[in-house]
Amino acid sequence: MIAIDRDLRFILATVVMALSAPTQAQDAPFTVGTASAPRGTTAYGELSVPAGSDAPLSISVAVVNGVKPGPVVAFVAGSHGAEYASIVALTRLTKAIDPMALSGTVSPTSRRC
């Protein structure tokens, strides 16, 4: 088995999440890991990454699903151990987005350190 470090696994899991997003129906809840948000709502949960060459990993995830269909974007924070500024910024961004004024879906993810 190929050894993949923890940061790369985090990035790969996020890319897989983003690439699988367009397969969801336009009016169905948008789901990433355990976070499932119907149109016009925000949901929080976790995305589990199974063990590879190291321990399993849990990634915090939010889904802000706009009231109208539109593009999907994923933001990633916390890919390096002690860099908390990006996690704080993403947490604030998530709280600032109004799903009732949004067209599309925003899915912020951050790795717990």
Short mmCIF file of N, CA and C in Angstrom, two decimals:
data_model
loop_
_atom_site.label_atom_id
_atom_site.label_comp_id
_atom_site.label_asym_id
_atom_site.label_seq_id
_atom_site.Cartn_x
_atom_site.Cartn_y
_atom_site.Cartn_z
N MET A 1 0.85 -1.18 0.00
CA MET A 1 0.00 0.00 0.00
C MET A 1 0.89 1.24 0.00
N ILE A 2 0.49 2.25 -0.74
CA ILE A 2 1.25 3.50 -0.82
C ILE A 2 1.03 4.30 0.46
N ALA A 3 2.10 4.79 1.04
CA ALA A 3 2.01 5.60 2.25
C ALA A 3 1.61 7.03 1.86
N ILE A 4 0.53 7.53 2.44
CA ILE A 4 0.07 8.89 2.18
C ILE A 4 0.02 9.62 3.51
N ASP A 5 0.71 10.77 3.57
CA ASP A 5 0.72 11.48 4.84
C ASP A 5 -0.64 12.10 5.15
N ARG A 6 -0.83 12.49 6.40
CA ARG A 6 -2.10 12.98 6.91
C ARG A 6 -2.61 14.21 6.16
N ASP A 7 -1.74 15.17 5.83
CA ASP A 7 -2.16 16.37 5.11
C ASP A 7 -2.68 16.02 3.73
N LEU A 8 -2.00 15.13 3.04
CA LEU A 8 -2.43 14.75 1.70
C LEU A 8 -3.76 14.02 1.75
N ARG A 9 -3.97 13.15 2.74
CA ARG A 9 -5.25 12.45 2.89
C ARG A 9 -6.38 13.44 3.11
N PHE A 10 -6.11 14.48 3.90
CA PHE A 10 -7.11 15.53 4.17
C PHE A 10 -7.49 16.23 2.87
N ILE A 11 -6.50 16.60 2.08
CA ILE A 11 -6.75 17.29 0.82
C ILE A 11 -7.48 16.37 -0.16
N LEU A 12 -7.06 15.11 -0.24
CA LEU A 12 -7.72 14.16 -1.14
C LEU A 12 -9.18 13.93 -0.76
N ALA A 13 -9.46 13.83 0.53
CA ALA A 13 -10.84 13.64 0.99
C ALA A 13 -11.69 14.83 0.60
N THR A 14 -11.14 16.03 0.71
CA THR A 14 -11.87 17.24 0.35
C THR A 14 -12.15 17.28 -1.15
N VAL A 15 -11.17 16.90 -1.96
CA VAL A 15 -11.35 16.88 -3.41
C VAL A 15 -12.42 15.86 -3.79
N VAL A 16 -12.38 14.69 -3.19
CA VAL A 16 -13.39 13.67 -3.47
C VAL A 16 -14.78 14.19 -3.11
N MET A 17 -14.87 14.87 -1.96
CA MET A 17 -16.14 15.45 -1.53
C MET A 17 -16.65 16.44 -2.57
N ALA A 18 -15.78 17.32 -3.05
CA ALA A 18 -16.18 18.35 -4.01
C ALA A 18 -16.57 17.73 -5.35
N LEU A 19 -15.86 16.70 -5.79
CA LEU A 19 -16.16 16.07 -7.07
C LEU A 19 -17.45 15.27 -7.03
N SER A 20 -17.82 14.76 -5.88
CA SER A 20 -19.05 13.97 -5.79
C SER A 20 -20.28 14.85 -5.64
N ALA A 21 -20.11 16.12 -5.36
CA ALA A 21 -21.23 17.02 -5.10
C ALA A 21 -22.22 17.15 -6.26
N PRO A 22 -21.79 17.27 -7.52
CA PRO A 22 -22.75 17.49 -8.60
C PRO A 22 -23.72 16.34 -8.83
N THR A 23 -23.47 15.17 -8.26
CA THR A 23 -24.36 14.04 -8.47
C THR A 23 -25.63 14.13 -7.63
N GLN A 24 -25.70 15.06 -6.69
CA GLN A 24 -26.87 15.18 -5.85
C GLN A 24 -27.97 15.95 -6.59
N ALA A 25 -29.22 15.55 -6.39
CA ALA A 25 -30.35 16.20 -7.05
C ALA A 25 -30.47 17.66 -6.59
N GLN A 26 -30.97 18.51 -7.47
CA GLN A 26 -31.06 19.95 -7.19
C GLN A 26 -31.93 20.27 -5.97
N ASP A 27 -33.03 19.55 -5.75
CA ASP A 27 -33.92 19.87 -4.64
C ASP A 27 -33.71 18.98 -3.42
N ALA A 28 -32.84 18.00 -3.52
CA ALA A 28 -32.57 17.12 -2.39
C ALA A 28 -31.66 17.83 -1.40
N PRO A 29 -31.67 17.41 -0.15
CA PRO A 29 -30.70 17.98 0.80
C PRO A 29 -29.29 17.73 0.30
N PHE A 30 -28.40 18.66 0.54
CA PHE A 30 -27.00 18.51 0.15
C PHE A 30 -26.27 17.88 1.33
N THR A 31 -25.60 16.76 1.11
CA THR A 31 -24.98 16.01 2.19
C THR A 31 -23.49 15.84 1.97
N VAL A 32 -22.72 16.14 3.02
CA VAL A 32 -21.28 15.89 3.05
C VAL A 32 -21.00 15.24 4.40
N GLY A 33 -20.52 14.01 4.38
CA GLY A 33 -20.31 13.29 5.64
C GLY A 33 -21.63 13.18 6.39
N THR A 34 -21.65 13.62 7.65
CA THR A 34 -22.88 13.56 8.45
C THR A 34 -23.69 14.85 8.40
N ALA A 35 -23.21 15.86 7.69
CA ALA A 35 -23.93 17.14 7.57
C ALA A 35 -24.86 17.09 6.35
N SER A 36 -26.14 17.26 6.59
CA SER A 36 -27.13 17.22 5.51
C SER A 36 -28.04 18.44 5.64
N ALA A 37 -28.00 19.32 4.64
CA ALA A 37 -28.76 20.58 4.70
C ALA A 37 -29.78 20.66 3.57
N PRO A 38 -31.07 20.73 3.92
CA PRO A 38 -32.08 21.01 2.90
C PRO A 38 -31.88 22.44 2.38
N ARG A 39 -32.49 22.77 1.26
CA ARG A 39 -32.39 24.11 0.69
C ARG A 39 -32.72 25.17 1.74
N GLY A 40 -31.91 26.24 1.78
CA GLY A 40 -32.16 27.36 2.67
C GLY A 40 -31.72 27.15 4.11
N THR A 41 -30.87 26.13 4.35
CA THR A 41 -30.42 25.86 5.73
C THR A 41 -28.92 25.62 5.79
N THR A 42 -28.41 25.59 7.02
CA THR A 42 -27.01 25.26 7.30
C THR A 42 -26.97 24.05 8.22
N ALA A 43 -26.07 23.12 7.94
CA ALA A 43 -25.91 21.93 8.77
C ALA A 43 -24.43 21.72 9.08
N TYR A 44 -24.16 21.11 10.23
CA TYR A 44 -22.79 20.83 10.66
C TYR A 44 -22.63 19.34 10.91
N GLY A 45 -21.43 18.83 10.67
CA GLY A 45 -21.17 17.41 10.91
C GLY A 45 -19.70 17.10 10.75
N GLU A 46 -19.42 15.85 10.45
CA GLU A 46 -18.04 15.38 10.28
C GLU A 46 -17.93 14.49 9.06
N LEU A 47 -16.76 14.51 8.47
CA LEU A 47 -16.42 13.63 7.36
C LEU A 47 -15.32 12.71 7.87
N SER A 48 -15.58 11.41 7.90
CA SER A 48 -14.61 10.45 8.41
C SER A 48 -13.72 9.94 7.28
N VAL A 49 -12.42 9.97 7.51
CA VAL A 49 -11.45 9.44 6.58
C VAL A 49 -10.85 8.20 7.23
N PRO A 50 -10.98 7.05 6.59
CA PRO A 50 -10.49 5.82 7.22
C PRO A 50 -8.96 5.80 7.33
N ALA A 51 -8.49 4.91 8.16
CA ALA A 51 -7.04 4.75 8.37
C ALA A 51 -6.37 4.33 7.07
N GLY A 52 -5.19 4.88 6.87
CA GLY A 52 -4.35 4.48 5.75
C GLY A 52 -3.06 3.97 6.37
N SER A 53 -1.97 4.68 6.10
CA SER A 53 -0.70 4.31 6.73
C SER A 53 -0.61 4.91 8.13
N ASP A 54 -1.59 5.75 8.50
CA ASP A 54 -1.65 6.31 9.85
C ASP A 54 -3.08 6.21 10.37
N ALA A 55 -3.35 6.85 11.49
CA ALA A 55 -4.65 6.74 12.15
C ALA A 55 -5.77 7.36 11.33
N PRO A 56 -7.02 6.94 11.59
CA PRO A 56 -8.15 7.56 10.90
C PRO A 56 -8.25 9.04 11.26
N LEU A 57 -9.02 9.76 10.48
CA LEU A 57 -9.07 11.21 10.61
C LEU A 57 -10.52 11.67 10.52
N SER A 58 -10.91 12.62 11.34
CA SER A 58 -12.24 13.20 11.31
C SER A 58 -12.12 14.67 10.92
N ILE A 59 -12.86 15.09 9.91
CA ILE A 59 -12.80 16.46 9.41
C ILE A 59 -14.14 17.13 9.70
N SER A 60 -14.10 18.28 10.38
CA SER A 60 -15.32 19.04 10.62
C SER A 60 -15.80 19.61 9.29
N VAL A 61 -17.11 19.56 9.09
CA VAL A 61 -17.67 20.04 7.82
C VAL A 61 -18.98 20.78 8.09
N ALA A 62 -19.23 21.78 7.29
CA ALA A 62 -20.52 22.48 7.32
C ALA A 62 -21.05 22.49 5.90
N VAL A 63 -22.36 22.56 5.78
CA VAL A 63 -22.99 22.69 4.47
C VAL A 63 -23.97 23.86 4.58
N VAL A 64 -23.73 24.89 3.77
CA VAL A 64 -24.66 26.00 3.67
C VAL A 64 -25.32 25.84 2.30
N ASN A 65 -26.56 25.38 2.32
CA ASN A 65 -27.27 25.07 1.08
C ASN A 65 -28.22 26.22 0.77
N GLY A 66 -27.91 26.96 -0.28
CA GLY A 66 -28.71 28.11 -0.65
C GLY A 66 -30.14 27.76 -1.01
N VAL A 67 -31.00 28.74 -0.90
CA VAL A 67 -32.41 28.55 -1.20
C VAL A 67 -32.63 28.29 -2.70
N LYS A 68 -31.69 28.74 -3.54
CA LYS A 68 -31.79 28.52 -4.99
C LYS A 68 -30.62 27.64 -5.46
N PRO A 69 -30.83 26.84 -6.51
CA PRO A 69 -29.72 26.04 -7.06
C PRO A 69 -28.63 26.95 -7.61
N GLY A 70 -27.43 26.44 -7.68
CA GLY A 70 -26.31 27.19 -8.23
C GLY A 70 -25.02 26.40 -8.09
N PRO A 71 -23.89 27.08 -8.25
CA PRO A 71 -22.60 26.40 -8.15
C PRO A 71 -22.32 25.89 -6.73
N VAL A 72 -21.41 24.95 -6.66
CA VAL A 72 -20.98 24.38 -5.37
C VAL A 72 -19.50 24.70 -5.18
N VAL A 73 -19.15 25.17 -3.99
CA VAL A 73 -17.74 25.45 -3.68
C VAL A 73 -17.41 24.87 -2.31
N ALA A 74 -16.21 24.32 -2.19
CA ALA A 74 -15.71 23.81 -0.91
C ALA A 74 -14.49 24.63 -0.51
N PHE A 75 -14.45 25.07 0.74
CA PHE A 75 -13.30 25.77 1.29
C PHE A 75 -12.63 24.86 2.30
N VAL A 76 -11.30 24.88 2.34
CA VAL A 76 -10.54 24.01 3.22
C VAL A 76 -9.67 24.85 4.15
N ALA A 77 -9.63 24.50 5.43
CA ALA A 77 -8.79 25.21 6.40
C ALA A 77 -8.16 24.19 7.34
N GLY A 78 -7.04 24.57 7.91
CA GLY A 78 -6.41 23.75 8.94
C GLY A 78 -5.61 22.60 8.42
N SER A 79 -5.01 22.72 7.24
CA SER A 79 -4.25 21.60 6.71
C SER A 79 -2.88 21.46 7.35
N HIS A 80 -2.43 22.46 8.10
CA HIS A 80 -1.17 22.37 8.85
C HIS A 80 -1.46 22.50 10.33
N GLY A 81 -0.85 21.65 11.11
CA GLY A 81 -1.08 21.48 12.53
C GLY A 81 -1.48 22.67 13.38
N ALA A 82 -0.63 23.66 13.54
CA ALA A 82 -0.88 24.72 14.51
C ALA A 82 -1.35 26.03 13.86
N GLU A 83 -1.81 25.98 12.63
CA GLU A 83 -2.26 27.19 11.95
C GLU A 83 -3.77 27.34 12.14
N TYR A 84 -4.15 28.04 13.21
CA TYR A 84 -5.56 28.15 13.57
C TYR A 84 -6.27 29.32 12.91
N ALA A 85 -5.54 30.29 12.37
CA ALA A 85 -6.18 31.48 11.78
C ALA A 85 -7.15 31.11 10.67
N SER A 86 -6.77 30.16 9.83
CA SER A 86 -7.66 29.78 8.72
C SER A 86 -8.92 29.08 9.23
N ILE A 87 -8.81 28.32 10.31
CA ILE A 87 -9.98 27.65 10.89
C ILE A 87 -10.93 28.68 11.47
N VAL A 88 -10.39 29.66 12.20
CA VAL A 88 -11.22 30.73 12.77
C VAL A 88 -11.91 31.52 11.66
N ALA A 89 -11.17 31.86 10.61
CA ALA A 89 -11.74 32.61 9.49
C ALA A 89 -12.87 31.84 8.82
N LEU A 90 -12.68 30.54 8.62
CA LEU A 90 -13.70 29.72 7.97
C LEU A 90 -14.94 29.58 8.86
N THR A 91 -14.74 29.49 10.17
CA THR A 91 -15.86 29.43 11.11
C THR A 91 -16.68 30.71 11.03
N ARG A 92 -16.00 31.85 10.99
CA ARG A 92 -16.70 33.13 10.87
C ARG A 92 -17.41 33.26 9.54
N LEU A 93 -16.77 32.83 8.46
CA LEU A 93 -17.40 32.88 7.14
C LEU A 93 -18.68 32.05 7.12
N THR A 94 -18.62 30.86 7.67
CA THR A 94 -19.79 29.97 7.69
C THR A 94 -20.96 30.63 8.40
N LYS A 95 -20.69 31.26 9.53
CA LYS A 95 -21.76 31.92 10.30
C LYS A 95 -22.30 33.15 9.58
N ALA A 96 -21.48 33.78 8.73
CA ALA A 96 -21.89 35.01 8.05
C ALA A 96 -22.72 34.76 6.80
N ILE A 97 -22.70 33.55 6.26
CA ILE A 97 -23.44 33.26 5.03
C ILE A 97 -24.91 33.00 5.36
N ASP A 98 -25.79 33.73 4.72
CA ASP A 98 -27.22 33.57 4.90
C ASP A 98 -27.74 32.62 3.82
N PRO A 99 -28.13 31.39 4.19
CA PRO A 99 -28.58 30.44 3.17
C PRO A 99 -29.85 30.90 2.43
N MET A 100 -30.62 31.78 3.06
CA MET A 100 -31.83 32.28 2.40
C MET A 100 -31.52 33.31 1.31
N ALA A 101 -30.28 33.83 1.30
CA ALA A 101 -29.86 34.80 0.29
C ALA A 101 -28.86 34.19 -0.70
N LEU A 102 -28.61 32.88 -0.57
CA LEU A 102 -27.57 32.22 -1.34
C LEU A 102 -28.14 31.40 -2.49
N SER A 103 -27.49 31.50 -3.65
CA SER A 103 -27.77 30.60 -4.77
C SER A 103 -26.58 29.66 -4.88
N GLY A 104 -26.81 28.37 -4.66
CA GLY A 104 -25.73 27.40 -4.69
C GLY A 104 -25.45 26.86 -3.31
N THR A 105 -24.29 26.24 -3.17
CA THR A 105 -23.93 25.58 -1.91
C THR A 105 -22.49 25.87 -1.57
N VAL A 106 -22.24 26.16 -0.30
CA VAL A 106 -20.90 26.37 0.21
C VAL A 106 -20.65 25.29 1.25
N SER A 107 -19.48 24.62 1.15
CA SER A 107 -19.14 23.57 2.12
C SER A 107 -17.76 23.80 2.69
N PRO A 108 -17.68 24.51 3.83
CA PRO A 108 -16.39 24.70 4.49
C PRO A 108 -15.99 23.46 5.29
N THR A 109 -14.72 23.08 5.21
CA THR A 109 -14.19 21.96 5.98
C THR A 109 -12.94 22.39 6.71
N SER A 110 -12.75 21.86 7.91
CA SER A 110 -11.51 22.16 8.62
C SER A 110 -11.08 20.95 9.43
N ARG A 111 -9.81 20.70 9.39
CA ARG A 111 -9.24 19.57 10.10
C ARG A 111 -8.99 19.94 11.55
N ARG A 112 -9.44 19.09 12.44
CA ARG A 112 -9.15 19.29 13.86
C ARG A 112 -7.72 18.91 14.13
N CYS A 113 -7.03 19.75 14.83
CA CYS A 113 -5.61 19.50 15.10
C CYS A 113 -5.42 18.88 16.45
#
